[in-house]
mmCIF file with all atom_site columns, C-alpha atoms in Angstrom:
data_model
loop_
_atom_site.group_PDB
_atom_site.id
_atom_site.type_symbol
_atom_site.label_atom_id
_atom_site.label_alt_id
_atom_site.label_comp_id
_atom_site.label_asym_id
_atom_site.label_entity_id
_atom_site.label_seq_id
_atom_site.pdbx_PDB_ins_code
_atom_site.Cartn_x
_atom_site.Cartn_y
_atom_site.Cartn_z
_atom_site.occupancy
_atom_site.B_iso_or_equiv
_atom_site.pdbx_formal_charge
_atom_site.auth_seq_id
_atom_site.auth_comp_id
_atom_site.auth_asym_id
_atom_site.auth_atom_id
_atom_site.pdbx_PDB_model_num
ATOM 1   C CA . MET A 1 1   ? -21.145 12.751 -54.989 1.00 47.00 ? 1257 MET A CA 1
ATOM 2   C CA . PRO A 1 2   ? -24.239 14.192 -52.636 1.00 64.00 ? 1258 PRO A CA 1
ATOM 3   C CA . ARG A 1 3   ? -26.890 11.937 -52.010 1.00 84.00 ? 1259 ARG A CA 1
ATOM 4   C CA . PRO A 1 4   ? -30.618 12.791 -53.265 1.00 90.00 ? 1260 PRO A CA 1
ATOM 5   C CA . LEU A 1 5   ? -31.526 13.815 -49.482 1.00 92.00 ? 1261 LEU A CA 1
ATOM 6   C CA . GLU A 1 6   ? -28.823 16.189 -49.195 1.00 93.00 ? 1262 GLU A CA 1
ATOM 7   C CA . GLN A 1 7   ? -29.388 17.602 -52.670 1.00 95.00 ? 1263 GLN A CA 1
ATOM 8   C CA . ARG A 1 8   ? -33.119 18.300 -51.674 1.00 96.00 ? 1264 ARG A CA 1
ATOM 9   C CA . PHE A 1 9   ? -31.966 19.926 -48.667 1.00 97.00 ? 1265 PHE A CA 1
ATOM 10  C CA . ALA A 1 10  ? -29.637 22.544 -50.496 1.00 96.00 ? 1266 ALA A CA 1
ATOM 11  C CA . ARG A 1 11  ? -32.819 23.026 -52.894 1.00 97.00 ? 1267 ARG A CA 1
ATOM 12  C CA . ALA A 1 12  ? -34.882 23.615 -49.820 1.00 97.00 ? 1268 ALA A CA 1
ATOM 13  C CA . GLY A 1 13  ? -32.359 26.100 -48.441 1.00 97.00 ? 1269 GLY A CA 1
ATOM 14  C CA . TYR A 1 14  ? -32.316 28.162 -51.725 1.00 97.00 ? 1270 TYR A CA 1
ATOM 15  C CA . VAL A 1 15  ? -36.126 28.187 -51.797 1.00 97.00 ? 1271 VAL A CA 1
ATOM 16  C CA . PHE A 1 16  ? -36.110 29.382 -48.207 1.00 98.00 ? 1272 PHE A CA 1
ATOM 17  C CA . ALA A 1 17  ? -33.588 32.185 -48.871 1.00 98.00 ? 1273 ALA A CA 1
ATOM 18  C CA . GLY A 1 18  ? -35.392 33.244 -51.912 1.00 97.00 ? 1274 GLY A CA 1
ATOM 19  C CA . GLY A 1 19  ? -38.613 33.287 -50.334 1.00 96.00 ? 1275 GLY A CA 1
ATOM 20  C CA . SER A 1 20  ? -36.957 34.891 -47.228 1.00 96.00 ? 1276 SER A CA 1
ATOM 21  C CA . ALA A 1 21  ? -35.227 37.705 -49.544 1.00 97.00 ? 1277 ALA A CA 1
ATOM 22  C CA . LEU A 1 22  ? -38.778 38.303 -51.256 1.00 96.00 ? 1278 LEU A CA 1
ATOM 23  C CA . HIS A 1 23  ? -40.630 38.653 -48.053 1.00 94.00 ? 1279 HIS A CA 1
ATOM 24  C CA . LEU A 1 24  ? -38.021 41.145 -46.780 1.00 94.00 ? 1280 LEU A CA 1
ATOM 25  C CA . THR A 1 25  ? -38.181 43.063 -49.879 1.00 94.00 ? 1281 THR A CA 1
ATOM 26  C CA . ASP A 1 26  ? -41.850 43.405 -49.595 1.00 93.00 ? 1282 ASP A CA 1
ATOM 27  C CA . HIS A 1 27  ? -41.838 44.675 -46.099 1.00 90.00 ? 1283 HIS A CA 1
ATOM 28  C CA . LEU A 1 28  ? -39.074 47.114 -46.953 1.00 92.00 ? 1284 LEU A CA 1
ATOM 29  C CA . ARG A 1 29  ? -41.324 48.177 -49.770 1.00 91.00 ? 1285 ARG A CA 1
ATOM 30  C CA . ARG A 1 30  ? -44.332 48.892 -47.569 1.00 90.00 ? 1286 ARG A CA 1
ATOM 31  C CA . GLY A 1 31  ? -42.211 50.500 -44.941 1.00 87.00 ? 1287 GLY A CA 1
ATOM 32  C CA . GLN A 1 32  ? -41.366 49.967 -41.417 1.00 82.00 ? 1288 GLN A CA 1
ATOM 33  C CA . ASP A 1 33  ? -44.478 51.717 -40.157 1.00 85.00 ? 1289 ASP A CA 1
ATOM 34  C CA . SER A 1 34  ? -46.746 49.135 -42.005 1.00 86.00 ? 1290 SER A CA 1
ATOM 35  C CA . VAL A 1 35  ? -46.473 46.737 -39.165 1.00 91.00 ? 1291 VAL A CA 1
ATOM 36  C CA . THR A 1 36  ? -46.832 47.065 -35.464 1.00 92.00 ? 1292 THR A CA 1
ATOM 37  C CA . GLU A 1 37  ? -43.554 47.604 -33.269 1.00 93.00 ? 1293 GLU A CA 1
ATOM 38  C CA . GLU A 1 38  ? -44.348 43.805 -31.642 1.00 95.00 ? 1294 GLU A CA 1
ATOM 39  C CA . LEU A 1 39  ? -44.307 42.040 -35.186 1.00 94.00 ? 1295 LEU A CA 1
ATOM 40  C CA . TYR A 1 40  ? -41.220 44.468 -36.382 1.00 93.00 ? 1296 TYR A CA 1
ATOM 41  C CA . TRP A 1 41  ? -39.151 42.963 -33.460 1.00 95.00 ? 1297 TRP A CA 1
ATOM 42  C CA . ALA A 1 42  ? -40.496 39.222 -33.720 1.00 95.00 ? 1298 ALA A CA 1
ATOM 43  C CA . GLY A 1 43  ? -39.907 39.564 -37.575 1.00 94.00 ? 1299 GLY A CA 1
ATOM 44  C CA . ASN A 1 44  ? -36.115 40.732 -37.003 1.00 95.00 ? 1300 ASN A CA 1
ATOM 45  C CA . VAL A 1 45  ? -35.477 37.700 -34.465 1.00 97.00 ? 1301 VAL A CA 1
ATOM 46  C CA . ALA A 1 46  ? -37.144 35.484 -37.065 1.00 97.00 ? 1302 ALA A CA 1
ATOM 47  C CA . LEU A 1 47  ? -34.641 36.844 -39.731 1.00 96.00 ? 1303 LEU A CA 1
ATOM 48  C CA . ILE A 1 48  ? -31.784 36.253 -37.356 1.00 98.00 ? 1304 ILE A CA 1
ATOM 49  C CA . VAL A 1 49  ? -33.021 32.353 -37.161 1.00 98.00 ? 1305 VAL A CA 1
ATOM 50  C CA . GLN A 1 50  ? -33.467 32.326 -41.011 1.00 98.00 ? 1306 GLN A CA 1
ATOM 51  C CA . VAL A 1 51  ? -30.127 33.587 -41.830 1.00 98.00 ? 1307 VAL A CA 1
ATOM 52  C CA . VAL A 1 52  ? -28.580 31.070 -39.464 1.00 98.00 ? 1308 VAL A CA 1
ATOM 53  C CA . ILE A 1 53  ? -30.331 28.246 -40.849 1.00 98.00 ? 1309 ILE A CA 1
ATOM 54  C CA . VAL A 1 54  ? -29.745 29.198 -44.525 1.00 98.00 ? 1310 VAL A CA 1
ATOM 55  C CA . THR A 1 55  ? -26.092 29.875 -43.880 1.00 98.00 ? 1311 THR A CA 1
ATOM 56  C CA . LEU A 1 56  ? -25.778 26.431 -42.115 1.00 98.00 ? 1312 LEU A CA 1
ATOM 57  C CA . VAL A 1 57  ? -27.470 24.728 -45.166 1.00 97.00 ? 1313 VAL A CA 1
ATOM 58  C CA . VAL A 1 58  ? -25.535 26.597 -47.846 1.00 95.00 ? 1314 VAL A CA 1
ATOM 59  C CA . VAL A 1 59  ? -22.271 25.973 -46.318 1.00 96.00 ? 1315 VAL A CA 1
ATOM 60  C CA . ARG A 1 60  ? -23.329 22.378 -45.747 1.00 95.00 ? 1316 ARG A CA 1
ATOM 61  C CA . ASP A 1 61  ? -22.529 22.343 -41.978 1.00 97.00 ? 1317 ASP A CA 1
ATOM 62  C CA . ARG A 1 62  ? -23.238 19.147 -40.268 1.00 95.00 ? 1318 ARG A CA 1
ATOM 63  C CA . ARG A 1 63  ? -25.492 20.995 -37.751 1.00 97.00 ? 1319 ARG A CA 1
ATOM 64  C CA . ALA A 1 64  ? -27.857 22.345 -40.653 1.00 98.00 ? 1320 ALA A CA 1
ATOM 65  C CA . PRO A 1 65  ? -30.352 19.485 -40.495 1.00 98.00 ? 1321 PRO A CA 1
ATOM 66  C CA . ILE A 1 66  ? -31.274 19.784 -36.810 1.00 98.00 ? 1322 ILE A CA 1
ATOM 67  C CA . ALA A 1 67  ? -31.165 23.519 -37.057 1.00 98.00 ? 1323 ALA A CA 1
ATOM 68  C CA . ALA A 1 68  ? -33.469 23.421 -40.024 1.00 98.00 ? 1324 ALA A CA 1
ATOM 69  C CA . ALA A 1 69  ? -35.813 20.888 -38.276 1.00 98.00 ? 1325 ALA A CA 1
ATOM 70  C CA . ALA A 1 70  ? -35.832 23.007 -35.060 1.00 98.00 ? 1326 ALA A CA 1
ATOM 71  C CA . GLY A 1 71  ? -36.337 26.232 -36.944 1.00 98.00 ? 1327 GLY A CA 1
ATOM 72  C CA . GLY A 1 72  ? -38.267 25.587 -39.937 1.00 98.00 ? 1328 GLY A CA 1
ATOM 73  C CA . PHE A 1 73  ? -41.554 24.448 -38.406 1.00 98.00 ? 1329 PHE A CA 1
ATOM 74  C CA . PRO A 1 74  ? -42.035 27.174 -35.885 1.00 98.00 ? 1330 PRO A CA 1
ATOM 75  C CA . LEU A 1 75  ? -40.880 29.832 -38.509 1.00 98.00 ? 1331 LEU A CA 1
ATOM 76  C CA . ALA A 1 76  ? -43.369 28.397 -41.033 1.00 98.00 ? 1332 ALA A CA 1
ATOM 77  C CA . LEU A 1 77  ? -46.079 28.559 -38.098 1.00 98.00 ? 1333 LEU A CA 1
ATOM 78  C CA . GLY A 1 78  ? -45.159 32.039 -37.271 1.00 96.00 ? 1334 GLY A CA 1
ATOM 79  C CA . PHE A 1 79  ? -45.401 33.615 -40.782 1.00 96.00 ? 1335 PHE A CA 1
ATOM 80  C CA . PHE A 1 80  ? -48.762 31.840 -41.480 1.00 97.00 ? 1336 PHE A CA 1
ATOM 81  C CA . ALA A 1 81  ? -50.224 33.054 -38.169 1.00 96.00 ? 1337 ALA A CA 1
ATOM 82  C CA . ALA A 1 82  ? -49.090 36.652 -39.033 1.00 95.00 ? 1338 ALA A CA 1
ATOM 83  C CA . HIS A 1 83  ? -50.047 36.725 -42.694 1.00 94.00 ? 1339 HIS A CA 1
ATOM 84  C CA . TRP A 1 84  ? -52.781 34.237 -43.184 1.00 94.00 ? 1340 TRP A CA 1
ATOM 85  C CA . LEU A 1 85  ? -55.057 34.335 -40.291 1.00 94.00 ? 1341 LEU A CA 1
ATOM 86  C CA . PRO A 1 86  ? -57.528 37.081 -39.620 1.00 93.00 ? 1342 PRO A CA 1
ATOM 87  C CA . ALA A 1 87  ? -56.165 39.811 -37.299 1.00 91.00 ? 1343 ALA A CA 1
ATOM 88  C CA . TRP A 1 88  ? -55.617 38.099 -33.940 1.00 91.00 ? 1344 TRP A CA 1
ATOM 89  C CA . SER A 1 89  ? -52.965 40.331 -31.971 1.00 94.00 ? 1345 SER A CA 1
ATOM 90  C CA . ALA A 1 90  ? -50.282 42.876 -32.392 1.00 93.00 ? 1346 ALA A CA 1
ATOM 91  C CA . LEU A 1 91  ? -48.376 40.127 -34.437 1.00 94.00 ? 1347 LEU A CA 1
ATOM 92  C CA . SER A 1 92  ? -50.964 40.295 -37.230 1.00 90.00 ? 1348 SER A CA 1
ATOM 93  C CA . ASP A 1 93  ? -50.340 41.431 -40.863 1.00 89.00 ? 1349 ASP A CA 1
ATOM 94  C CA . PRO A 1 94  ? -52.867 39.778 -42.962 1.00 89.00 ? 1350 PRO A CA 1
ATOM 95  C CA . VAL A 1 95  ? -51.996 39.759 -46.502 1.00 89.00 ? 1351 VAL A CA 1
ATOM 96  C CA . TRP A 1 96  ? -55.625 40.640 -47.852 1.00 87.00 ? 1352 TRP A CA 1
ATOM 97  C CA . GLN A 1 97  ? -55.445 43.829 -45.885 1.00 86.00 ? 1353 GLN A CA 1
ATOM 98  C CA . ILE A 1 98  ? -52.235 45.196 -47.922 1.00 85.00 ? 1354 ILE A CA 1
ATOM 99  C CA . ASP A 1 99  ? -52.990 48.022 -49.902 1.00 84.00 ? 1355 ASP A CA 1
ATOM 100 C CA . SER A 1 100 ? -50.647 47.960 -52.901 1.00 86.00 ? 1356 SER A CA 1
ATOM 101 C CA . TRP A 1 101 ? -48.847 45.088 -54.878 1.00 89.00 ? 1357 TRP A CA 1
ATOM 102 C CA . VAL A 1 102 ? -50.985 42.556 -53.107 1.00 89.00 ? 1358 VAL A CA 1
ATOM 103 C CA . TRP A 1 103 ? -49.766 39.954 -55.402 1.00 92.00 ? 1359 TRP A CA 1
ATOM 104 C CA . LEU A 1 104 ? -46.397 40.401 -54.347 1.00 93.00 ? 1360 LEU A CA 1
ATOM 105 C CA . SER A 1 105 ? -47.188 40.174 -50.655 1.00 92.00 ? 1361 SER A CA 1
ATOM 106 C CA . TYR A 1 106 ? -49.140 36.838 -51.407 1.00 94.00 ? 1362 TYR A CA 1
ATOM 107 C CA . LEU A 1 107 ? -46.379 35.512 -53.452 1.00 96.00 ? 1363 LEU A CA 1
ATOM 108 C CA . ALA A 1 108 ? -43.625 36.521 -50.836 1.00 95.00 ? 1364 ALA A CA 1
ATOM 109 C CA . SER A 1 109 ? -45.563 35.210 -47.768 1.00 95.00 ? 1365 SER A CA 1
ATOM 110 C CA . THR A 1 110 ? -46.245 31.855 -49.769 1.00 96.00 ? 1366 THR A CA 1
ATOM 111 C CA . LEU A 1 111 ? -42.596 31.283 -50.917 1.00 97.00 ? 1367 LEU A CA 1
ATOM 112 C CA . GLU A 1 112 ? -41.300 32.145 -47.064 1.00 97.00 ? 1368 GLU A CA 1
ATOM 113 C CA . ILE A 1 113 ? -43.828 29.567 -45.541 1.00 98.00 ? 1369 ILE A CA 1
ATOM 114 C CA . VAL A 1 114 ? -43.123 27.027 -48.390 1.00 98.00 ? 1370 VAL A CA 1
ATOM 115 C CA . GLY A 1 115 ? -39.348 27.341 -47.886 1.00 98.00 ? 1371 GLY A CA 1
ATOM 116 C CA . ALA A 1 116 ? -39.334 27.234 -44.087 1.00 98.00 ? 1372 ALA A CA 1
ATOM 117 C CA . LEU A 1 117 ? -41.525 23.949 -44.332 1.00 98.00 ? 1373 LEU A CA 1
ATOM 118 C CA . MET A 1 118 ? -39.049 22.482 -46.824 1.00 98.00 ? 1374 MET A CA 1
ATOM 119 C CA . VAL A 1 119 ? -36.122 22.927 -44.817 1.00 98.00 ? 1375 VAL A CA 1
ATOM 120 C CA . GLY A 1 120 ? -37.975 21.654 -41.792 1.00 98.00 ? 1376 GLY A CA 1
ATOM 121 C CA . VAL A 1 121 ? -39.220 18.619 -43.258 1.00 98.00 ? 1377 VAL A CA 1
ATOM 122 C CA . VAL A 1 122 ? -36.067 17.604 -45.465 1.00 98.00 ? 1378 VAL A CA 1
ATOM 123 C CA . GLY A 1 123 ? -34.017 18.596 -42.432 1.00 98.00 ? 1379 GLY A CA 1
ATOM 124 C CA . LEU A 1 124 ? -35.882 16.206 -40.110 1.00 98.00 ? 1380 LEU A CA 1
ATOM 125 C CA . ALA A 1 125 ? -35.707 13.579 -42.702 1.00 96.00 ? 1381 ALA A CA 1
ATOM 126 C CA . ILE A 1 126 ? -31.702 13.931 -42.819 1.00 96.00 ? 1382 ILE A CA 1
ATOM 127 C CA . VAL A 1 127 ? -31.692 14.043 -38.893 1.00 96.00 ? 1383 VAL A CA 1
ATOM 128 C CA . ARG A 1 128 ? -33.720 10.602 -38.726 1.00 94.00 ? 1384 ARG A CA 1
ATOM 129 C CA . ASP A 1 129 ? -31.711 9.193  -41.719 1.00 92.00 ? 1385 ASP A CA 1
ATOM 130 C CA . ARG A 1 130 ? -28.648 9.839  -39.383 1.00 89.00 ? 1386 ARG A CA 1
ATOM 131 C CA . ASP A 1 131 ? -30.185 8.305  -36.299 1.00 84.00 ? 1387 ASP A CA 1
ATOM 132 C CA . ARG A 1 132 ? -31.052 4.915  -38.345 1.00 81.00 ? 1388 ARG A CA 1
ATOM 133 C CA . ASP A 1 133 ? -27.497 4.794  -39.528 1.00 74.00 ? 1389 ASP A CA 1
ATOM 134 C CA . ARG A 1 134 ? -25.927 5.246  -36.120 1.00 73.00 ? 1390 ARG A CA 1
ATOM 135 C CA . ASP A 1 135 ? -28.343 2.728  -34.868 1.00 66.00 ? 1391 ASP A CA 1
ATOM 136 C CA . ARG A 1 136 ? -27.920 -0.150 -37.590 1.00 65.00 ? 1392 ARG A CA 1
ATOM 137 C CA . PRO A 1 137 ? -27.094 -3.494 -35.898 1.00 63.00 ? 1393 PRO A CA 1
ATOM 138 C CA . GLY A 1 138 ? -23.158 -4.546 -36.410 1.00 58.00 ? 1394 GLY A CA 1
ATOM 139 C CA . ARG A 1 139 ? -21.960 -1.009 -36.216 1.00 55.00 ? 1395 ARG A CA 1
ATOM 140 C CA . LEU A 1 140 ? -19.689 -0.372 -33.405 1.00 51.00 ? 1396 LEU A CA 1
ATOM 141 C CA . ALA A 1 141 ? -20.518 2.199  -30.921 1.00 52.00 ? 1397 ALA A CA 1
ATOM 142 C CA . PRO A 1 142 ? -18.404 5.372  -30.791 1.00 54.00 ? 1398 PRO A CA 1
ATOM 143 C CA . THR A 1 143 ? -15.749 5.308  -27.949 1.00 53.00 ? 1399 THR A CA 1
ATOM 144 C CA . ALA A 1 144 ? -15.441 8.346  -25.650 1.00 51.00 ? 1400 ALA A CA 1
#
């Protein structure tokens, strides 16, 4: 039976996958020309990282927590900077400047940020939990 932390990690992965899918759908709905070329490519790199993280989480790969901890926080920060800050660079796409179905853009962006934070937080908790288990007194160190 999975431990509660592992169950939370799986749920976080599904929230992140759902938020990512909704965000991608929103961008496809708006069209490629709705963002700058720089943001288009940054978004594609981010999408590759998202797919790797979600895949590792869903298949319960042992590397999933470290990937989620390493990728979740920077992705959340990038999504926040692109969509929730006033225009600051070619990587900006503020949600309040979107012309149609604004509610969908707000929802998609929020869910993606929340999902990225969730996998990052729970992934980090699992990594720390594993470190504590490995460093417990009385446990034999692994041999080479």
